[in-house]
Amino acid sequence: MKKFLKVYAMTLIFILAFLFLGGHTLLDMKRHFYRTGFVVAIPVAAVAYALYALSDRIDMLEKRVAELEARTRN
């Protein structure tokens, strides 16, 4: 949960910066664009966290494969 909150905070900063620097005109949001930014950051952070967790699993699998290869060579 702590990692997800870190990813959410980073995503929120990027989305709010995007909205502040003119993204609200691109998305045609005239009212409550900061509130919308908070809501939009949740699914974006969920996808980013899923990819982050997947990367960790891939790293663990690479280590297991390297250990198995070392065992079979010996």
Short mmCIF file of N, CA, C and O in Angstrom, two decimals:
data_model
loop_
_atom_site.label_atom_id
_atom_site.label_comp_id
_atom_site.label_asym_id
_atom_site.label_seq_id
_atom_site.Cartn_x
_atom_site.Cartn_y
_atom_site.Cartn_z
N MET A 1 0.82 -1.19 0.00
CA MET A 1 0.00 0.00 0.00
C MET A 1 0.87 1.26 0.00
O MET A 1 0.52 2.24 -0.62
N LYS A 2 2.00 1.16 0.68
CA LYS A 2 2.89 2.31 0.76
C LYS A 2 3.47 2.64 -0.62
O LYS A 2 3.59 3.80 -0.99
N LYS A 3 3.81 1.59 -1.38
CA LYS A 3 4.35 1.81 -2.73
C LYS A 3 3.29 2.42 -3.63
O LYS A 3 3.59 3.29 -4.44
N PHE A 4 2.05 1.96 -3.50
CA PHE A 4 0.99 2.52 -4.33
C PHE A 4 0.78 4.00 -4.02
O PHE A 4 0.57 4.80 -4.93
N LEU A 5 0.85 4.37 -2.77
CA LEU A 5 0.69 5.78 -2.41
C LEU A 5 1.82 6.63 -2.97
O LEU A 5 1.59 7.77 -3.40
N LYS A 6 3.03 6.07 -3.00
CA LYS A 6 4.15 6.80 -3.61
C LYS A 6 3.93 6.98 -5.10
O LYS A 6 4.15 8.06 -5.65
N VAL A 7 3.47 5.91 -5.77
CA VAL A 7 3.20 6.00 -7.20
C VAL A 7 2.06 6.97 -7.46
O VAL A 7 2.10 7.77 -8.40
N TYR A 8 1.03 6.94 -6.61
CA TYR A 8 -0.10 7.86 -6.76
C TYR A 8 0.35 9.30 -6.59
O TYR A 8 -0.07 10.19 -7.34
N ALA A 9 1.21 9.55 -5.61
CA ALA A 9 1.70 10.92 -5.39
C ALA A 9 2.49 11.42 -6.60
O ALA A 9 2.30 12.57 -7.03
N MET A 10 3.34 10.57 -7.14
CA MET A 10 4.11 10.99 -8.33
C MET A 10 3.18 11.23 -9.51
O MET A 10 3.34 12.21 -10.25
N THR A 11 2.22 10.35 -9.70
CA THR A 11 1.26 10.50 -10.80
C THR A 11 0.44 11.77 -10.62
O THR A 11 0.19 12.50 -11.58
N LEU A 12 0.03 12.03 -9.40
CA LEU A 12 -0.76 13.22 -9.11
C LEU A 12 0.02 14.48 -9.42
O LEU A 12 -0.52 15.43 -10.00
N ILE A 13 1.29 14.50 -9.07
CA ILE A 13 2.12 15.67 -9.35
C ILE A 13 2.21 15.89 -10.86
O ILE A 13 2.07 17.02 -11.35
N PHE A 14 2.44 14.81 -11.63
CA PHE A 14 2.54 14.95 -13.08
C PHE A 14 1.22 15.41 -13.69
O PHE A 14 1.20 16.28 -14.56
N ILE A 15 0.11 14.85 -13.23
CA ILE A 15 -1.18 15.23 -13.80
C ILE A 15 -1.55 16.66 -13.43
O ILE A 15 -2.04 17.42 -14.27
N LEU A 16 -1.31 17.05 -12.19
CA LEU A 16 -1.63 18.42 -11.80
C LEU A 16 -0.73 19.42 -12.53
O LEU A 16 -1.19 20.51 -12.90
N ALA A 17 0.52 19.08 -12.74
CA ALA A 17 1.40 19.95 -13.52
C ALA A 17 0.90 20.06 -14.96
O ALA A 17 0.90 21.15 -15.55
N PHE A 18 0.47 18.94 -15.52
CA PHE A 18 -0.09 18.95 -16.87
C PHE A 18 -1.33 19.84 -16.94
O PHE A 18 -1.47 20.65 -17.86
N LEU A 19 -2.21 19.71 -15.96
CA LEU A 19 -3.42 20.53 -15.96
C LEU A 19 -3.10 22.00 -15.74
O LEU A 19 -3.69 22.88 -16.36
N PHE A 20 -2.15 22.28 -14.86
CA PHE A 20 -1.79 23.67 -14.55
C PHE A 20 -1.14 24.35 -15.74
O PHE A 20 -1.33 25.55 -15.97
N LEU A 21 -0.36 23.59 -16.50
CA LEU A 21 0.37 24.18 -17.62
C LEU A 21 -0.43 24.17 -18.93
O LEU A 21 0.15 24.33 -20.00
N GLY A 22 -1.72 24.00 -18.85
CA GLY A 22 -2.54 24.14 -20.04
C GLY A 22 -3.31 22.90 -20.45
O GLY A 22 -4.03 22.92 -21.44
N GLY A 23 -3.17 21.83 -19.73
CA GLY A 23 -3.88 20.61 -20.08
C GLY A 23 -5.39 20.73 -19.92
O GLY A 23 -6.14 20.03 -20.59
N HIS A 24 -5.82 21.65 -19.05
CA HIS A 24 -7.26 21.80 -18.87
C HIS A 24 -7.92 22.36 -20.12
O HIS A 24 -9.07 22.07 -20.40
N THR A 25 -7.21 23.13 -20.91
CA THR A 25 -7.79 23.62 -22.16
C THR A 25 -7.82 22.51 -23.21
O THR A 25 -8.73 22.46 -24.03
N LEU A 26 -6.82 21.64 -23.17
CA LEU A 26 -6.79 20.52 -24.10
C LEU A 26 -7.95 19.56 -23.83
O LEU A 26 -8.56 19.04 -24.76
N LEU A 27 -8.23 19.34 -22.56
CA LEU A 27 -9.30 18.42 -22.18
C LEU A 27 -10.65 19.12 -22.05
O LEU A 27 -11.65 18.49 -21.70
N ASP A 28 -10.69 20.43 -22.28
CA ASP A 28 -11.91 21.23 -22.24
C ASP A 28 -12.63 21.10 -20.90
O ASP A 28 -13.83 20.80 -20.84
N MET A 29 -11.89 21.30 -19.83
CA MET A 29 -12.49 21.29 -18.49
C MET A 29 -12.54 22.73 -17.99
O MET A 29 -11.51 23.36 -17.81
N LYS A 30 -13.71 23.24 -17.78
CA LYS A 30 -13.86 24.61 -17.35
C LYS A 30 -14.03 24.73 -15.83
O LYS A 30 -13.66 25.73 -15.24
N ARG A 31 -14.56 23.71 -15.21
CA ARG A 31 -14.79 23.76 -13.76
C ARG A 31 -14.20 22.53 -13.11
O ARG A 31 -14.24 21.44 -13.66
N HIS A 32 -13.66 22.70 -11.94
CA HIS A 32 -13.16 21.61 -11.09
C HIS A 32 -12.09 20.76 -11.77
O HIS A 32 -12.11 19.54 -11.68
N PHE A 33 -11.18 21.41 -12.47
CA PHE A 33 -10.19 20.59 -13.16
C PHE A 33 -9.17 20.00 -12.20
O PHE A 33 -8.56 18.98 -12.50
N TYR A 34 -8.96 20.59 -11.05
CA TYR A 34 -8.06 19.97 -10.07
C TYR A 34 -8.70 18.73 -9.46
O TYR A 34 -8.05 17.71 -9.26
N ARG A 35 -9.99 18.80 -9.18
CA ARG A 35 -10.70 17.64 -8.65
C ARG A 35 -10.68 16.50 -9.67
O ARG A 35 -10.49 15.34 -9.32
N THR A 36 -10.88 16.85 -10.92
CA THR A 36 -10.82 15.85 -11.97
C THR A 36 -9.43 15.25 -12.07
O THR A 36 -9.27 14.05 -12.31
N GLY A 37 -8.42 16.07 -11.85
CA GLY A 37 -7.04 15.57 -11.86
C GLY A 37 -6.80 14.54 -10.78
O GLY A 37 -6.13 13.53 -11.01
N PHE A 38 -7.36 14.77 -9.59
CA PHE A 38 -7.22 13.79 -8.51
C PHE A 38 -7.90 12.47 -8.89
O PHE A 38 -7.37 11.40 -8.61
N VAL A 39 -9.05 12.55 -9.52
CA VAL A 39 -9.79 11.34 -9.89
C VAL A 39 -9.09 10.61 -11.03
O VAL A 39 -9.00 9.38 -11.02
N VAL A 40 -8.58 11.34 -12.00
CA VAL A 40 -7.91 10.72 -13.14
C VAL A 40 -6.60 10.08 -12.71
O VAL A 40 -6.17 9.07 -13.27
N ALA A 41 -5.97 10.62 -11.69
CA ALA A 41 -4.68 10.09 -11.22
C ALA A 41 -4.82 8.69 -10.63
O ALA A 41 -3.85 7.92 -10.65
N ILE A 42 -5.99 8.33 -10.14
CA ILE A 42 -6.17 7.01 -9.51
C ILE A 42 -6.00 5.87 -10.52
O ILE A 42 -5.17 4.98 -10.30
N PRO A 43 -6.72 5.85 -11.65
CA PRO A 43 -6.49 4.73 -12.59
C PRO A 43 -5.11 4.78 -13.24
O PRO A 43 -4.52 3.73 -13.51
N VAL A 44 -4.59 5.97 -13.48
CA VAL A 44 -3.25 6.07 -14.06
C VAL A 44 -2.23 5.50 -13.08
O VAL A 44 -1.31 4.76 -13.46
N ALA A 45 -2.39 5.81 -11.79
CA ALA A 45 -1.48 5.27 -10.78
C ALA A 45 -1.64 3.77 -10.64
O ALA A 45 -0.67 3.06 -10.40
N ALA A 46 -2.86 3.28 -10.79
CA ALA A 46 -3.08 1.83 -10.70
C ALA A 46 -2.37 1.10 -11.82
O ALA A 46 -1.74 0.06 -11.59
N VAL A 47 -2.42 1.64 -13.03
CA VAL A 47 -1.71 1.02 -14.15
C VAL A 47 -0.21 1.10 -13.94
O VAL A 47 0.52 0.12 -14.16
N ALA A 48 0.28 2.26 -13.49
CA ALA A 48 1.71 2.41 -13.25
C ALA A 48 2.19 1.48 -12.15
O ALA A 48 3.26 0.88 -12.25
N TYR A 49 1.38 1.32 -11.11
CA TYR A 49 1.75 0.42 -10.01
C TYR A 49 1.75 -1.04 -10.48
O TYR A 49 2.62 -1.81 -10.09
N ALA A 50 0.80 -1.39 -11.32
CA ALA A 50 0.76 -2.76 -11.84
C ALA A 50 2.00 -3.06 -12.67
O ALA A 50 2.60 -4.14 -12.56
N LEU A 51 2.41 -2.11 -13.49
CA LEU A 51 3.63 -2.29 -14.27
C LEU A 51 4.87 -2.34 -13.38
O LEU A 51 5.80 -3.11 -13.64
N TYR A 52 4.87 -1.55 -12.32
CA TYR A 52 5.98 -1.55 -11.36
C TYR A 52 6.06 -2.91 -10.65
O TYR A 52 7.14 -3.47 -10.51
N ALA A 53 4.93 -3.42 -10.23
CA ALA A 53 4.90 -4.73 -9.56
C ALA A 53 5.29 -5.84 -10.53
O ALA A 53 5.98 -6.79 -10.15
N LEU A 54 4.86 -5.73 -11.77
CA LEU A 54 5.24 -6.70 -12.78
C LEU A 54 6.74 -6.69 -13.02
O LEU A 54 7.36 -7.74 -13.18
N SER A 55 7.32 -5.53 -13.00
CA SER A 55 8.77 -5.40 -13.17
C SER A 55 9.51 -6.09 -12.02
O SER A 55 10.52 -6.77 -12.25
N ASP A 56 9.01 -5.92 -10.81
CA ASP A 56 9.62 -6.60 -9.66
C ASP A 56 9.52 -8.12 -9.80
O ASP A 56 10.49 -8.84 -9.50
N ARG A 57 8.38 -8.61 -10.26
CA ARG A 57 8.22 -10.06 -10.45
C ARG A 57 9.15 -10.58 -11.53
O ARG A 57 9.71 -11.67 -11.41
N ILE A 58 9.33 -9.82 -12.60
CA ILE A 58 10.23 -10.23 -13.67
C ILE A 58 11.66 -10.30 -13.16
O ILE A 58 12.41 -11.22 -13.48
N ASP A 59 12.05 -9.33 -12.34
CA ASP A 59 13.40 -9.35 -11.76
C ASP A 59 13.60 -10.58 -10.88
O ASP A 59 14.66 -11.22 -10.94
N MET A 60 12.59 -10.92 -10.08
CA MET A 60 12.70 -12.11 -9.23
C MET A 60 12.81 -13.38 -10.08
O MET A 60 13.59 -14.28 -9.77
N LEU A 61 12.04 -13.45 -11.15
CA LEU A 61 12.10 -14.62 -12.03
C LEU A 61 13.46 -14.72 -12.73
O LEU A 61 13.99 -15.82 -12.91
N GLU A 62 14.02 -13.60 -13.12
CA GLU A 62 15.35 -13.61 -13.74
C GLU A 62 16.40 -14.14 -12.77
O GLU A 62 17.29 -14.90 -13.16
N LYS A 63 16.29 -13.76 -11.50
CA LYS A 63 17.22 -14.27 -10.50
C LYS A 63 17.05 -15.78 -10.32
O LYS A 63 18.03 -16.51 -10.21
N ARG A 64 15.79 -16.25 -10.30
CA ARG A 64 15.55 -17.70 -10.16
C ARG A 64 16.10 -18.46 -11.34
O ARG A 64 16.70 -19.53 -11.17
N VAL A 65 15.93 -17.94 -12.53
CA VAL A 65 16.44 -18.61 -13.72
C VAL A 65 17.96 -18.65 -13.69
O VAL A 65 18.58 -19.67 -14.03
N ALA A 66 18.58 -17.56 -13.28
CA ALA A 66 20.04 -17.53 -13.18
C ALA A 66 20.54 -18.55 -12.16
O ALA A 66 21.54 -19.25 -12.40
N GLU A 67 19.84 -18.69 -11.02
CA GLU A 67 20.22 -19.68 -10.01
C GLU A 67 20.05 -21.09 -10.55
O GLU A 67 20.91 -21.96 -10.33
N LEU A 68 18.95 -21.36 -11.25
CA LEU A 68 18.73 -22.68 -11.82
C LEU A 68 19.77 -23.02 -12.89
O LEU A 68 20.24 -24.15 -12.96
N GLU A 69 20.14 -22.05 -13.69
CA GLU A 69 21.18 -22.29 -14.68
C GLU A 69 22.52 -22.57 -14.02
O GLU A 69 23.28 -23.42 -14.48
N ALA A 70 22.81 -21.86 -12.94
CA ALA A 70 24.06 -22.10 -12.22
C ALA A 70 24.06 -23.50 -11.60
O ALA A 70 25.10 -24.17 -11.59
N ARG A 71 22.93 -23.95 -11.10
CA ARG A 71 22.83 -25.29 -10.51
C ARG A 71 23.01 -26.38 -11.56
O ARG A 71 23.65 -27.40 -11.32
N THR A 72 22.41 -26.19 -12.75
CA THR A 72 22.50 -27.21 -13.77
C THR A 72 23.92 -27.28 -14.38
O THR A 72 24.33 -28.32 -14.82
N ARG A 73 24.65 -26.20 -14.36
CA ARG A 73 26.02 -26.21 -14.86
C ARG A 73 26.95 -26.95 -13.92
O ARG A 73 27.95 -27.51 -14.35
N ASN A 74 26.63 -26.92 -12.64
CA ASN A 74 27.51 -27.57 -11.65
C ASN A 74 27.19 -29.00 -11.55
O ASN A 74 26.90 -29.91 -11.71
#
